[in-house]
Structures are given as C-alpha cells and as structure tokens.
Amino acid sequence: MGGVVNVMDVQHFIKQYLREIESGNAAIFAGAGLSVGAGYVNWKELLRPLAEELKLNVDEEHDLVALAQYHENKFNRQRISQQLLNEMAIEQAPTANHKLLASLPISTYWTTNYDKLIESTLTSVKKVVDVKYTNDQLAVTKPKRDVVLYKMHGDIDTPNNTVLTRNEYEKYPHSHAPFITALSGDLVSKTFLFIGFSFTDPNLHHVLTNIRIQFEGNQRNHYCILRRENRADYNDEATFVRAETRQQLFADDLGRFHINVVFIDEFEEVTQILEHISRLYKRKTVFVSGSASDFGNWSQSNTEDALQGLGRTLIDQDYRLVSGIGLGIGNALISGAIQSAYQKQFSHLDERLIMRPFPQYIEDHVQRAEIWHCYRQDLIGKAGIAIFILGNKQSDGDVVVADGVLKEFEIAKKLNLAIVPVGFSGFAAEQIWQETIAHFEEIFPGDNGEIRALYETLGRATDNPMEMISRVLDVLNALSKE
C-alpha cells in the first residue's frame, strides 16, 4: 500500500488541529528540539564529551544511541548519568513555545526529554500535572489532574534510570511495556502534534508500525512540524540537493503512519504557528463587561431583550461566554446564554459558560480592591475577546461612568485581548470605542479596511438596541479569522 499525500500548508494544519483542540482530542509529542530553545543541549552536544573520551568525533557519528552504548561498554553507565546531570539538572526558563502550549487545553503530553520544562510551565499556569516516568507511576492517578505528562525515557531526577544507550532501547519493550501500551492507546484515540522531534526513536517507530498494521487505512491523522533543508547549511549544491531529496522521501514515508508534515523555513515559525492557534482558540471565548443603572436612550426592557439575544447568539455560534454578571446587564445576558445551551443540549454547561458574580461582602475596602483586581484578571485571562456594553453606575445620586468597566478594559489590553466596544450604547463603552478607533492602526496594523469598517458600525447611533447583536457578531466573526 502506498503512502498518503501528507504534506500540508500551515493554514490548513492550524484549522484542523484547532478543531481537535476544541474537541478535546489533541495531544503533544515533544522532542529535544522543544528544549533546545531554552538552553538545553541536543543529543549530539550531550554526547560530544563522551565521544571525545572514545577518541571519536560526534559530528561524524550517525548512530548516537550506539555511541552511548560504546561509551558504556568501555567505561560505565555512571559516567553517562553524570553527563546528563551536568547538562540537564540546571533549571532553565521555558520558551515561548512552552508557554503557548501550556495556554491551550491539551491534556495529554508525551516526551522523550529528561528536563522539567513542560511540567514546570504547565504548573506555572495553575494546571495540575500528573507526571509519569516509571511503570509504578502509571498505576496511580494524581487527584484533580489537568494534564498527564508521559516522560517515556525517564526524568533527570533519576538519571541512572533514563533510556539512552542501545541496550536500554533494546530492553524498552519489556522494561517499559506499560508505556508502550499507553502510547499505543493515545496514538489510536488522540491527534498528536509532533514538535521538535526527529522520528529516530526506535520505540516510537515500533508503536507506530504496530498501529499501522492493525488499523491499516483507519489510522488517525497526526501532524509534525519540520524545518525544510536550507541551502545555507550545506557547502555545495549537490550535498544540499541530496539532503532535500532525502527529507522529501522521509516526509512521504511518514504518510504510512498518517503523520502529516507541515514544512517551515525557520524554527521561529513554530512560535508563530502556536501563537496563531492560541489566538484563534482564545478568540472563541468572549468576556462581556458592562453595567447599567441607566440605559441612556434605550428602554430597560428593550435593552434586556437585546442582551438576552446576544447571550443566546454567542452560544448558538459556538462561542464560550465569560461574565462577572455586571449589574443591569449580566442577568439578561446569562439568561439568553443558558437558554441556548440547554436547547443545544450541552452536557457540560461549564464548558460553554463561566458565570462569576463579584464578591460583595468584603468590608475592608483595600482588601476588596485587591481581591477584585485578581478576580478580574482571572476572569479576563480566560478569554481572547472582551466586549464592553454600557458601563455606568450610581454615585451620590448621579449616573457616572463605571470605573470597574474601565479597569477591566485596561486589564484586557494588557492581556492582549481583542477589544469590542459597543460604543453606541454610551458611557464607558463609548469612551473605550473612541480610544480604540483613535489607535486603530496600532491595534490592527494589517487591516485592509474591512475590520475598521465593522468597528465604525459599533459607534453608529441607533434607537434599536437589538442591532448590537448583528453588529457585534460581524466583528467577532472577522476577528476569528484575523
């Protein structure tokens, strides 16, 4: 059976993998390339001192697993373990790629790396990580875990138990049989993105081969990102052409395992791809800010009808809604969202709707301000878009602009959310719309005029608050593609 056509363009990959993330089916397989950007060495540099002890040049060796075995044969495993500690025990800061991956709702990670970058980054964003690098750990489950991280070649905390030499690779199917079983199950049921991975690992190849034989044409699609061979990396044209041909043949061969190759020209493009995925995912989550003790030129009942319709429409259009339930607008908005969610028979309402009223009964004003600030940051940080509606309150008998809405605007800006102010509703939303329009070219530098035209409709006065639904939705749909 021939291989499938499996080289795909970046935009198509982003669309497909984003769909898997939103469905809860995405997984990551991280290789050494993910850690190199943080300052850790790759395999060749890890083994360079050991090769010198063998009087070999690591740059001339193609089988690095065999090289590690030669060193153990001549000396002992302890020297290899010490070299691992020398290079990997120093804690490094996570890369942008680690942070972007951690921001996504991906619950399954596999890695051949020994360092702790993945788990430390996930922990830093308050995710509970269940790390597995021994057979015994597979038999227990960490309570309330968000992510399972399988470190199939071990962890730097136990360097003597890592998988590095030829002997250890050969014993792996027996010594780590439960990992083989777990990986096989995940490759069948989840869609993997291989990142920073070279596909030279014999154990992974063994698992992929078994899945291909058992499932034949019914294998699940996976993806990997590879840097194209670059002419600048080679001394002559003939060597470059051979390398380019070899890479294309390798990419074609990955098609046997339904691994789709996404080619990039430079490693920096990985960050751009992950940023795009993260932005598009977060822009399906909308934070709504606003309050109203006065409805301006609109009646309260008409405004509430419009807010209810907006909440319903957001859920109908598969957006996730986050709200602090602002006074005067929150109840109507949430009512519409819940109505839609139940009509669509969502089994997990909390996946579509996050409702968190602000804690009111904190007597200490300083403490309340601090808690509310943290509360706002937590809420807004869950979203990629912030909608601002109305935004006023009573103060000493007068109607004034709600400072809380303006604070939420400032937080949303710092967190790089897309700002969608319903300026024609007046008050704080109008101020925010005016500022957004004033700095529009800075906010949307690549806009051809389409998005600006939609934003201008948000400031166009209307007697009918129901118009906010179509105008806001037009902007959201444009931003989801931006």
Short mmCIF file of C-alpha atoms in Angstrom, two decimals:
data_model
loop_
_atom_site.label_atom_id
_atom_site.label_comp_id
_atom_site.label_asym_id
_atom_site.label_seq_id
_atom_site.Cartn_x
_atom_site.Cartn_y
_atom_site.Cartn_z
CA MET A 1 0.00 0.00 0.00
CA GLY A 2 1.42 3.40 -0.96
CA GLY A 3 1.75 6.37 1.38
CA VAL A 4 -0.90 9.03 1.61
CA VAL A 5 -0.37 12.58 0.39
CA ASN A 6 0.61 14.09 3.71
CA VAL A 7 2.41 17.42 3.19
CA MET A 8 0.03 20.22 4.11
CA ASP A 9 0.13 24.00 4.25
CA VAL A 10 0.28 25.83 7.55
CA GLN A 11 -3.19 27.37 7.43
CA HIS A 12 -4.86 24.04 6.75
CA PHE A 13 -2.94 22.44 9.62
CA ILE A 14 -3.95 25.23 12.01
CA LYS A 15 -7.60 24.80 11.10
CA GLN A 16 -7.51 21.01 11.51
CA TYR A 17 -5.51 20.91 14.74
CA LEU A 18 -7.57 23.71 16.28
CA ARG A 19 -10.65 21.59 15.66
CA GLU A 20 -9.02 18.72 17.56
CA ILE A 21 -8.13 21.03 20.45
CA GLU A 22 -11.69 22.30 20.69
CA SER A 23 -12.97 18.71 20.64
CA GLY A 24 -10.61 17.68 23.46
CA ASN A 25 -8.74 15.20 21.25
CA ALA A 26 -5.38 16.93 20.87
CA ALA A 27 -2.08 15.63 22.25
CA ILE A 28 1.56 16.74 22.06
CA PHE A 29 4.68 14.66 21.47
CA ALA A 30 7.72 16.79 22.32
CA GLY A 31 11.27 16.01 21.26
CA ALA A 32 14.61 17.54 22.14
CA GLY A 33 14.04 20.41 19.71
CA LEU A 34 11.44 21.90 22.06
CA SER A 35 14.02 22.21 24.86
CA VAL A 36 16.99 23.40 22.80
CA GLY A 37 15.50 26.89 22.59
CA ALA A 38 15.57 27.10 26.39
CA GLY A 39 19.31 26.45 26.52
CA TYR A 40 19.46 22.69 26.86
CA VAL A 41 21.76 20.74 24.54
CA ASN A 42 20.60 18.44 21.78
CA TRP A 43 21.60 14.79 21.66
CA LYS A 44 24.78 15.43 19.68
CA GLU A 45 26.04 18.07 22.13
CA LEU A 46 25.04 15.92 25.09
CA LEU A 47 27.25 13.11 23.82
CA ARG A 48 30.12 15.23 22.50
CA PRO A 49 32.31 14.91 25.64
CA LEU A 50 31.62 11.18 25.75
CA ALA A 51 32.62 10.80 22.10
CA GLU A 52 35.87 12.63 22.82
CA GLU A 53 36.61 10.15 25.60
CA LEU A 54 36.21 7.41 22.98
CA LYS A 55 38.51 9.40 20.64
CA LEU A 56 35.63 9.87 18.19
CA ASN A 57 34.21 12.97 16.53
CA VAL A 58 30.49 13.17 17.31
CA ASP A 59 29.93 15.15 14.10
CA GLU A 60 30.95 12.09 12.11
CA GLU A 61 28.66 9.70 14.00
CA HIS A 62 25.18 8.97 12.70
CA ASP A 63 24.01 6.44 15.31
CA LEU A 64 24.11 8.33 18.60
CA VAL A 65 22.35 5.56 20.51
CA ALA A 66 25.16 3.22 19.50
CA LEU A 67 27.71 5.87 20.53
CA ALA A 68 26.22 5.97 24.03
CA GLN A 69 26.40 2.18 24.15
CA TYR A 70 30.07 2.18 23.10
CA HIS A 71 30.81 4.53 25.97
CA GLU A 72 29.03 2.32 28.48
CA ASN A 73 30.88 -0.72 27.12
CA LYS A 74 34.27 0.94 27.56
CA PHE A 75 33.61 2.79 30.79
CA ASN A 76 30.32 2.55 32.75
CA ARG A 77 26.77 3.93 32.87
CA GLN A 78 27.57 6.22 35.79
CA ARG A 79 29.65 8.50 33.57
CA ILE A 80 26.69 8.87 31.19
CA SER A 81 24.37 9.67 34.09
CA GLN A 82 26.77 12.33 35.32
CA GLN A 83 26.88 13.90 31.86
CA LEU A 84 23.08 14.03 31.88
CA LEU A 85 23.15 15.81 35.22
CA ASN A 86 25.83 18.22 34.03
CA GLU A 87 23.70 19.32 31.10
CA MET A 88 20.09 18.85 32.26
CA ALA A 89 20.00 19.42 36.02
CA ILE A 90 20.31 23.20 35.70
CA GLU A 91 16.86 24.75 35.62
CA GLN A 92 16.19 26.82 32.51
CA ALA A 93 13.40 29.29 31.76
CA PRO A 94 10.61 27.99 29.49
CA THR A 95 10.47 29.16 25.89
CA ALA A 96 7.60 30.99 24.25
CA ASN A 97 6.61 27.66 22.70
CA HIS A 98 6.30 26.03 26.12
CA LYS A 99 4.12 28.89 27.34
CA LEU A 100 1.91 28.83 24.27
CA LEU A 101 1.35 25.08 24.55
CA ALA A 102 0.56 25.45 28.26
CA SER A 103 -2.10 28.05 27.43
CA LEU A 104 -4.04 25.54 25.35
CA PRO A 105 -6.47 22.96 26.80
CA ILE A 106 -4.32 19.96 25.84
CA SER A 107 -4.45 17.25 28.49
CA THR A 108 -2.00 14.66 27.10
CA TYR A 109 1.73 15.16 26.61
CA TRP A 110 4.40 12.65 25.66
CA THR A 111 8.10 13.48 25.58
CA THR A 112 11.49 11.84 25.19
CA ASN A 113 13.07 14.77 27.06
CA TYR A 114 14.52 14.39 30.54
CA ASP A 115 14.18 18.04 31.66
CA LYS A 116 11.28 19.56 33.61
CA LEU A 117 10.33 22.40 31.30
CA ILE A 118 6.95 21.03 30.28
CA GLU A 119 5.67 20.26 33.77
CA SER A 120 7.05 23.48 35.29
CA THR A 121 5.41 25.60 32.58
CA LEU A 122 2.07 23.84 32.98
CA THR A 123 2.27 24.24 36.75
CA SER A 124 3.02 27.96 36.37
CA VAL A 125 -0.40 28.43 34.72
CA LYS A 126 -2.06 26.60 37.62
CA LYS A 127 -2.58 23.27 35.89
CA VAL A 128 -2.28 20.08 37.93
CA VAL A 129 0.22 17.84 36.14
CA ASP A 130 0.40 14.08 36.66
CA VAL A 131 3.96 13.12 35.62
CA LYS A 132 4.71 9.52 34.63
CA TYR A 133 8.24 8.22 34.10
CA THR A 134 8.14 4.88 35.93
CA ASN A 135 5.86 1.89 35.49
CA ASP A 136 4.62 2.25 39.08
CA GLN A 137 3.51 5.82 38.41
CA LEU A 138 1.21 4.60 35.66
CA ALA A 139 -0.82 2.68 38.21
CA VAL A 140 -1.76 5.72 40.31
CA THR A 141 -3.66 8.90 39.42
CA LYS A 142 -2.97 12.36 40.78
CA PRO A 143 -6.21 13.87 42.13
CA LYS A 144 -7.88 16.56 40.04
CA ARG A 145 -5.22 16.41 37.35
CA ASP A 146 -5.50 18.63 34.28
CA VAL A 147 -2.66 17.13 32.28
CA VAL A 148 -0.90 13.77 32.06
CA LEU A 149 2.76 14.01 31.05
CA TYR A 150 4.45 10.78 30.00
CA LYS A 151 8.25 11.04 30.09
CA MET A 152 8.91 7.81 28.25
CA HIS A 153 12.72 7.98 28.51
CA GLY A 154 12.85 8.98 32.16
CA ASP A 155 13.45 12.08 34.25
CA ILE A 156 16.58 13.97 35.19
CA ASP A 157 15.83 13.32 38.89
CA THR A 158 16.69 9.65 38.31
CA PRO A 159 19.49 9.78 35.69
CA ASN A 160 20.50 6.15 36.22
CA ASN A 161 17.04 5.05 35.10
CA THR A 162 16.91 7.06 31.88
CA VAL A 163 16.82 5.44 28.46
CA LEU A 164 19.86 6.44 26.44
CA THR A 165 22.06 3.50 25.42
CA ARG A 166 21.42 0.84 22.79
CA ASN A 167 20.97 -1.78 25.50
CA GLU A 168 18.29 0.34 27.22
CA TYR A 169 16.45 0.91 23.94
CA GLU A 170 16.51 -2.80 23.16
CA LYS A 171 15.08 -3.71 26.57
CA TYR A 172 12.45 -0.97 26.44
CA PRO A 173 9.53 -3.04 25.02
CA HIS A 174 9.90 -5.34 28.04
CA SER A 175 11.16 -2.99 30.77
CA HIS A 176 8.61 -0.30 29.88
CA ALA A 177 5.83 -2.38 28.35
CA PRO A 178 3.08 -0.36 30.13
CA PHE A 179 4.37 2.81 28.44
CA ILE A 180 4.19 1.09 25.05
CA THR A 181 0.58 0.13 25.79
CA ALA A 182 -0.35 3.65 26.98
CA LEU A 183 1.29 5.31 23.98
CA SER A 184 -0.42 2.92 21.58
CA GLY A 185 -3.79 3.77 23.09
CA ASP A 186 -3.20 7.52 22.86
CA LEU A 187 -1.99 7.32 19.26
CA VAL A 188 -5.18 5.49 18.35
CA SER A 189 -7.58 7.80 20.22
CA LYS A 190 -5.91 11.24 20.07
CA THR A 191 -4.49 13.53 17.40
CA PHE A 192 -0.81 14.23 18.04
CA LEU A 193 1.33 17.18 17.10
CA PHE A 194 4.98 16.10 17.00
CA ILE A 195 7.13 19.11 17.77
CA GLY A 196 10.92 19.25 17.99
CA PHE A 197 11.02 15.56 17.17
CA SER A 198 13.29 13.75 14.69
CA PHE A 199 11.50 10.36 14.48
CA THR A 200 14.73 8.43 15.09
CA ASP A 201 13.39 6.80 18.26
CA PRO A 202 13.08 3.03 17.63
CA ASN A 203 10.45 2.54 20.33
CA LEU A 204 8.09 5.09 18.81
CA HIS A 205 8.69 3.56 15.38
CA HIS A 206 7.77 0.15 16.81
CA VAL A 207 4.49 1.51 18.21
CA LEU A 208 3.60 3.35 15.00
CA THR A 209 4.32 0.24 12.95
CA ASN A 210 2.04 -1.92 15.08
CA ILE A 211 -0.78 0.62 14.80
CA ARG A 212 -0.33 0.84 11.03
CA ILE A 213 -0.51 -2.95 10.68
CA GLN A 214 -3.53 -3.32 12.96
CA PHE A 215 -5.59 -0.41 11.66
CA GLU A 216 -4.35 -0.18 8.06
CA GLY A 217 -6.35 2.60 6.35
CA ASN A 218 -8.28 3.53 9.51
CA GLN A 219 -5.40 5.20 11.33
CA ARG A 220 -5.92 8.53 13.00
CA ASN A 221 -4.29 11.58 11.42
CA HIS A 222 -1.36 13.20 13.22
CA TYR A 223 0.87 16.19 12.43
CA CYS A 224 4.51 17.13 12.70
CA ILE A 225 6.38 20.35 12.00
CA LEU A 226 9.69 20.02 10.14
CA ARG A 227 12.17 22.66 9.03
CA ARG A 228 12.97 22.43 5.33
CA GLU A 229 16.54 21.73 4.38
CA ASN A 230 18.28 25.05 3.81
CA ARG A 231 20.91 25.66 1.14
CA ALA A 232 22.87 27.86 3.57
CA ASP A 233 23.50 24.83 5.80
CA TYR A 234 25.48 22.98 3.10
CA ASN A 235 28.85 23.57 1.49
CA ASP A 236 27.80 22.67 -2.04
CA GLU A 237 24.71 22.35 -4.17
CA ALA A 238 24.97 18.59 -4.72
CA THR A 239 25.01 17.83 -0.97
CA PHE A 240 22.05 20.13 -0.44
CA VAL A 241 20.04 18.51 -3.24
CA ARG A 242 20.65 15.04 -1.76
CA ALA A 243 19.58 16.26 1.69
CA GLU A 244 16.47 17.88 0.24
CA THR A 245 15.58 14.69 -1.64
CA ARG A 246 16.17 12.58 1.46
CA GLN A 247 13.91 14.84 3.53
CA GLN A 248 11.10 14.66 1.00
CA LEU A 249 11.33 10.88 0.89
CA PHE A 250 11.26 10.83 4.70
CA ALA A 251 8.17 13.06 4.72
CA ASP A 252 6.49 10.76 2.20
CA ASP A 253 7.30 7.76 4.37
CA LEU A 254 5.65 9.37 7.40
CA GLY A 255 2.46 9.19 5.37
CA ARG A 256 2.42 5.44 6.02
CA PHE A 257 1.64 6.31 9.63
CA HIS A 258 -0.83 9.08 8.69
CA ILE A 259 1.57 11.72 10.02
CA ASN A 260 1.02 14.90 8.03
CA VAL A 261 4.11 17.06 7.57
CA VAL A 262 3.97 20.83 7.91
CA PHE A 263 7.14 22.34 6.47
CA ILE A 264 8.56 25.61 7.74
CA ASP A 265 11.63 27.57 6.63
CA GLU A 266 12.87 28.69 10.05
CA PHE A 267 12.36 27.36 13.57
CA GLU A 268 10.93 30.74 14.63
CA GLU A 269 7.86 29.89 12.58
CA VAL A 270 6.89 27.27 15.16
CA THR A 271 6.21 30.08 17.62
CA GLN A 272 4.18 31.96 15.02
CA ILE A 273 2.08 28.86 14.34
CA LEU A 274 1.45 28.23 18.03
CA GLU A 275 0.61 31.91 18.57
CA HIS A 276 -1.93 31.72 15.77
CA ILE A 277 -3.51 28.57 17.20
CA SER A 278 -3.61 30.05 20.70
CA ARG A 279 -5.12 33.33 19.47
CA LEU A 280 -7.82 31.60 17.42
CA TYR A 281 -8.67 29.25 20.29
CA LYS A 282 -8.92 32.06 22.84
CA ARG A 283 -10.98 34.17 20.47
CA LYS A 284 -13.74 31.61 20.75
CA THR A 285 -14.03 32.67 24.40
CA VAL A 286 -15.69 36.05 24.97
CA PHE A 287 -15.60 38.10 28.16
CA VAL A 288 -18.51 40.55 28.48
CA SER A 289 -18.03 43.63 30.64
CA GLY A 290 -20.64 46.21 31.46
CA SER A 291 -23.08 47.57 34.00
CA ALA A 292 -26.15 49.76 33.89
CA SER A 293 -28.21 51.74 36.34
CA ASP A 294 -29.19 53.96 33.39
CA PHE A 295 -29.95 52.71 29.89
CA GLY A 296 -29.46 56.01 28.11
CA ASN A 297 -31.70 56.46 25.07
CA TRP A 298 -32.93 52.88 25.29
CA SER A 299 -35.62 51.40 27.50
CA GLN A 300 -34.58 48.85 30.06
CA SER A 301 -36.86 46.15 28.65
CA ASN A 302 -35.61 46.61 25.07
CA THR A 303 -32.00 46.57 26.26
CA GLU A 304 -32.55 43.39 28.28
CA ASP A 305 -34.17 41.75 25.26
CA ALA A 306 -31.11 42.65 23.18
CA LEU A 307 -28.71 41.38 25.84
CA GLN A 308 -30.63 38.14 26.13
CA GLY A 309 -30.47 37.79 22.36
CA LEU A 310 -26.73 38.47 22.37
CA GLY A 311 -26.10 35.81 25.02
CA ARG A 312 -28.19 33.32 23.07
CA THR A 313 -26.44 34.16 19.79
CA LEU A 314 -22.95 33.80 21.25
CA ILE A 315 -23.69 30.25 22.39
CA ASP A 316 -25.51 29.46 19.13
CA GLN A 317 -22.35 30.48 17.26
CA ASP A 318 -20.21 28.16 19.42
CA TYR A 319 -18.54 30.90 21.45
CA ARG A 320 -17.74 30.33 25.10
CA LEU A 321 -19.01 33.10 27.38
CA VAL A 322 -17.30 34.53 30.47
CA SER A 323 -19.02 37.14 32.62
CA GLY A 324 -18.80 38.71 36.04
CA ILE A 325 -22.56 39.33 35.75
CA GLY A 326 -22.44 43.13 35.81
CA LEU A 327 -25.35 44.93 37.43
CA GLY A 328 -28.13 45.67 34.96
CA ILE A 329 -26.80 43.61 32.05
CA GLY A 330 -25.48 40.33 33.43
CA ASN A 331 -28.73 38.53 34.23
CA ALA A 332 -30.28 39.11 30.81
CA LEU A 333 -27.07 38.13 29.01
CA ILE A 334 -26.61 34.95 31.03
CA SER A 335 -30.30 34.03 30.69
CA GLY A 336 -30.00 34.03 26.92
CA ALA A 337 -26.79 32.02 27.02
CA ILE A 338 -28.26 29.38 29.32
CA GLN A 339 -31.40 29.16 27.23
CA SER A 340 -29.32 28.42 24.12
CA ALA A 341 -27.05 25.98 25.94
CA TYR A 342 -29.96 23.87 27.14
CA GLN A 343 -31.67 23.97 23.76
CA LYS A 344 -28.46 22.70 22.17
CA GLN A 345 -28.30 20.07 24.92
CA PHE A 346 -24.74 20.76 26.02
CA SER A 347 -23.88 18.05 28.53
CA HIS A 348 -21.27 20.26 30.22
CA LEU A 349 -22.67 23.74 30.70
CA ASP A 350 -19.48 24.92 32.42
CA GLU A 351 -17.54 24.32 29.19
CA ARG A 352 -19.70 26.93 27.42
CA LEU A 353 -20.41 29.39 30.18
CA ILE A 354 -18.42 30.78 33.12
CA MET A 355 -20.53 32.92 35.47
CA ARG A 356 -18.78 34.54 38.43
CA PRO A 357 -20.52 37.32 40.31
CA PHE A 358 -18.14 39.61 42.16
CA PRO A 359 -17.86 39.00 45.92
CA GLN A 360 -19.68 41.91 47.54
CA TYR A 361 -19.37 41.32 51.28
CA ILE A 362 -15.74 42.26 51.90
CA GLU A 363 -15.81 45.12 54.38
CA ASP A 364 -12.15 46.17 54.10
CA HIS A 365 -12.08 48.44 51.02
CA VAL A 366 -8.36 47.92 50.34
CA GLN A 367 -8.67 44.15 50.58
CA ARG A 368 -11.78 44.18 48.41
CA ALA A 369 -9.99 46.22 45.72
CA GLU A 370 -7.08 43.77 45.71
CA ILE A 371 -9.35 40.74 45.52
CA TRP A 372 -11.48 42.26 42.78
CA HIS A 373 -8.37 43.07 40.73
CA CYS A 374 -7.17 39.44 40.95
CA TYR A 375 -10.72 38.29 40.25
CA ARG A 376 -10.92 40.43 37.12
CA GLN A 377 -7.54 39.23 35.87
CA ASP A 378 -8.53 35.61 36.34
CA LEU A 379 -11.82 36.05 34.51
CA ILE A 380 -10.48 38.12 31.64
CA GLY A 381 -7.46 35.85 31.25
CA LYS A 382 -9.75 33.02 30.19
CA ALA A 383 -10.88 34.91 27.08
CA GLY A 384 -9.46 36.20 23.82
CA ILE A 385 -12.11 38.84 23.16
CA ALA A 386 -13.64 41.41 25.52
CA ILE A 387 -16.99 43.04 24.71
CA PHE A 388 -17.90 46.26 26.51
CA ILE A 389 -21.54 47.36 26.81
CA LEU A 390 -22.90 50.49 28.52
CA GLY A 391 -20.85 50.83 31.71
CA ASN A 392 -22.38 53.22 34.21
CA LYS A 393 -23.35 53.26 37.88
CA GLN A 394 -25.00 55.41 40.53
CA SER A 395 -22.72 57.59 42.66
CA ASP A 396 -24.19 60.03 45.18
CA GLY A 397 -27.42 60.13 43.21
CA ASP A 398 -25.71 60.77 39.87
CA VAL A 399 -25.11 58.44 36.94
CA VAL A 400 -21.37 58.18 36.25
CA VAL A 401 -19.11 56.06 34.08
CA ALA A 402 -18.38 52.76 35.83
CA ASP A 403 -14.72 52.74 36.83
CA GLY A 404 -14.82 48.94 37.16
CA VAL A 405 -15.58 48.60 33.45
CA LEU A 406 -12.64 50.88 32.62
CA LYS A 407 -10.41 48.78 34.88
CA GLU A 408 -11.49 45.67 33.00
CA PHE A 409 -10.64 47.44 29.75
CA GLU A 410 -7.11 48.15 30.98
CA ILE A 411 -6.63 44.53 32.08
CA ALA A 412 -7.96 43.26 28.75
CA LYS A 413 -5.47 45.48 26.89
CA LYS A 414 -2.53 44.24 28.99
CA LEU A 415 -3.58 40.64 28.34
CA ASN A 416 -3.75 41.36 24.58
CA LEU A 417 -7.45 40.59 24.20
CA ALA A 418 -9.27 41.87 21.14
CA ILE A 419 -11.42 44.77 22.34
CA VAL A 420 -15.00 45.01 21.03
CA PRO A 421 -16.66 48.13 22.49
CA VAL A 422 -20.36 48.66 21.75
CA GLY A 423 -19.80 52.41 21.52
CA PHE A 424 -23.38 53.25 20.55
CA SER A 425 -24.54 52.01 23.96
CA GLY A 426 -22.82 55.02 25.53
CA PHE A 427 -20.99 55.61 28.83
CA ALA A 428 -17.77 53.58 29.41
CA ALA A 429 -18.30 51.56 26.22
CA GLU A 430 -18.37 54.78 24.20
CA GLN A 431 -15.12 56.01 25.76
CA ILE A 432 -13.48 52.66 25.03
CA TRP A 433 -14.73 52.73 21.43
CA GLN A 434 -13.30 56.22 20.93
CA GLU A 435 -9.90 55.14 22.25
CA THR A 436 -9.95 52.01 20.09
CA ILE A 437 -10.72 53.98 16.94
CA ALA A 438 -8.04 56.54 17.81
CA HIS A 439 -5.39 53.81 17.95
CA PHE A 440 -6.88 51.50 15.34
CA GLU A 441 -3.82 51.32 13.06
CA GLU A 442 -1.65 50.27 16.01
CA ILE A 443 -4.12 47.60 17.10
CA PHE A 444 -4.82 46.20 13.62
CA PRO A 445 -1.72 47.07 11.56
CA GLY A 446 -2.51 44.66 8.74
CA ASP A 447 -6.16 45.59 8.26
CA ASN A 448 -7.23 46.36 4.71
CA GLY A 449 -10.16 48.47 5.90
CA GLU A 450 -12.61 45.62 6.42
CA ILE A 451 -12.25 45.36 10.20
CA ARG A 452 -12.20 49.13 10.66
CA ALA A 453 -15.50 49.44 8.78
CA LEU A 454 -17.05 46.91 11.15
CA TYR A 455 -15.67 48.76 14.19
CA GLU A 456 -17.13 52.02 12.92
CA THR A 457 -20.60 50.43 13.00
CA LEU A 458 -20.07 49.90 16.73
CA GLY A 459 -20.08 53.66 17.19
CA ARG A 460 -23.02 54.43 14.90
CA ALA A 461 -26.01 55.56 16.98
CA THR A 462 -29.24 53.57 16.84
CA ASP A 463 -32.58 53.67 18.62
CA ASN A 464 -32.81 49.88 18.46
CA PRO A 465 -30.52 48.03 20.91
CA MET A 466 -31.22 44.75 19.05
CA GLU A 467 -28.79 45.95 16.39
CA MET A 468 -25.93 45.24 18.77
CA ILE A 469 -26.38 41.51 18.08
CA SER A 470 -25.65 41.60 14.36
CA ARG A 471 -23.00 44.31 14.62
CA VAL A 472 -21.09 42.55 17.40
CA LEU A 473 -21.36 39.17 15.68
CA ASP A 474 -19.96 40.61 12.43
CA VAL A 475 -16.93 41.88 14.34
CA LEU A 476 -16.44 38.60 16.21
CA ASN A 477 -16.57 36.57 13.02
CA ALA A 478 -13.99 38.85 11.42
CA LEU A 479 -11.71 38.61 14.46
CA SER A 480 -11.95 34.82 14.49
CA LYS A 481 -10.21 34.82 11.10
CA GLU A 482 -7.72 37.59 11.85
#
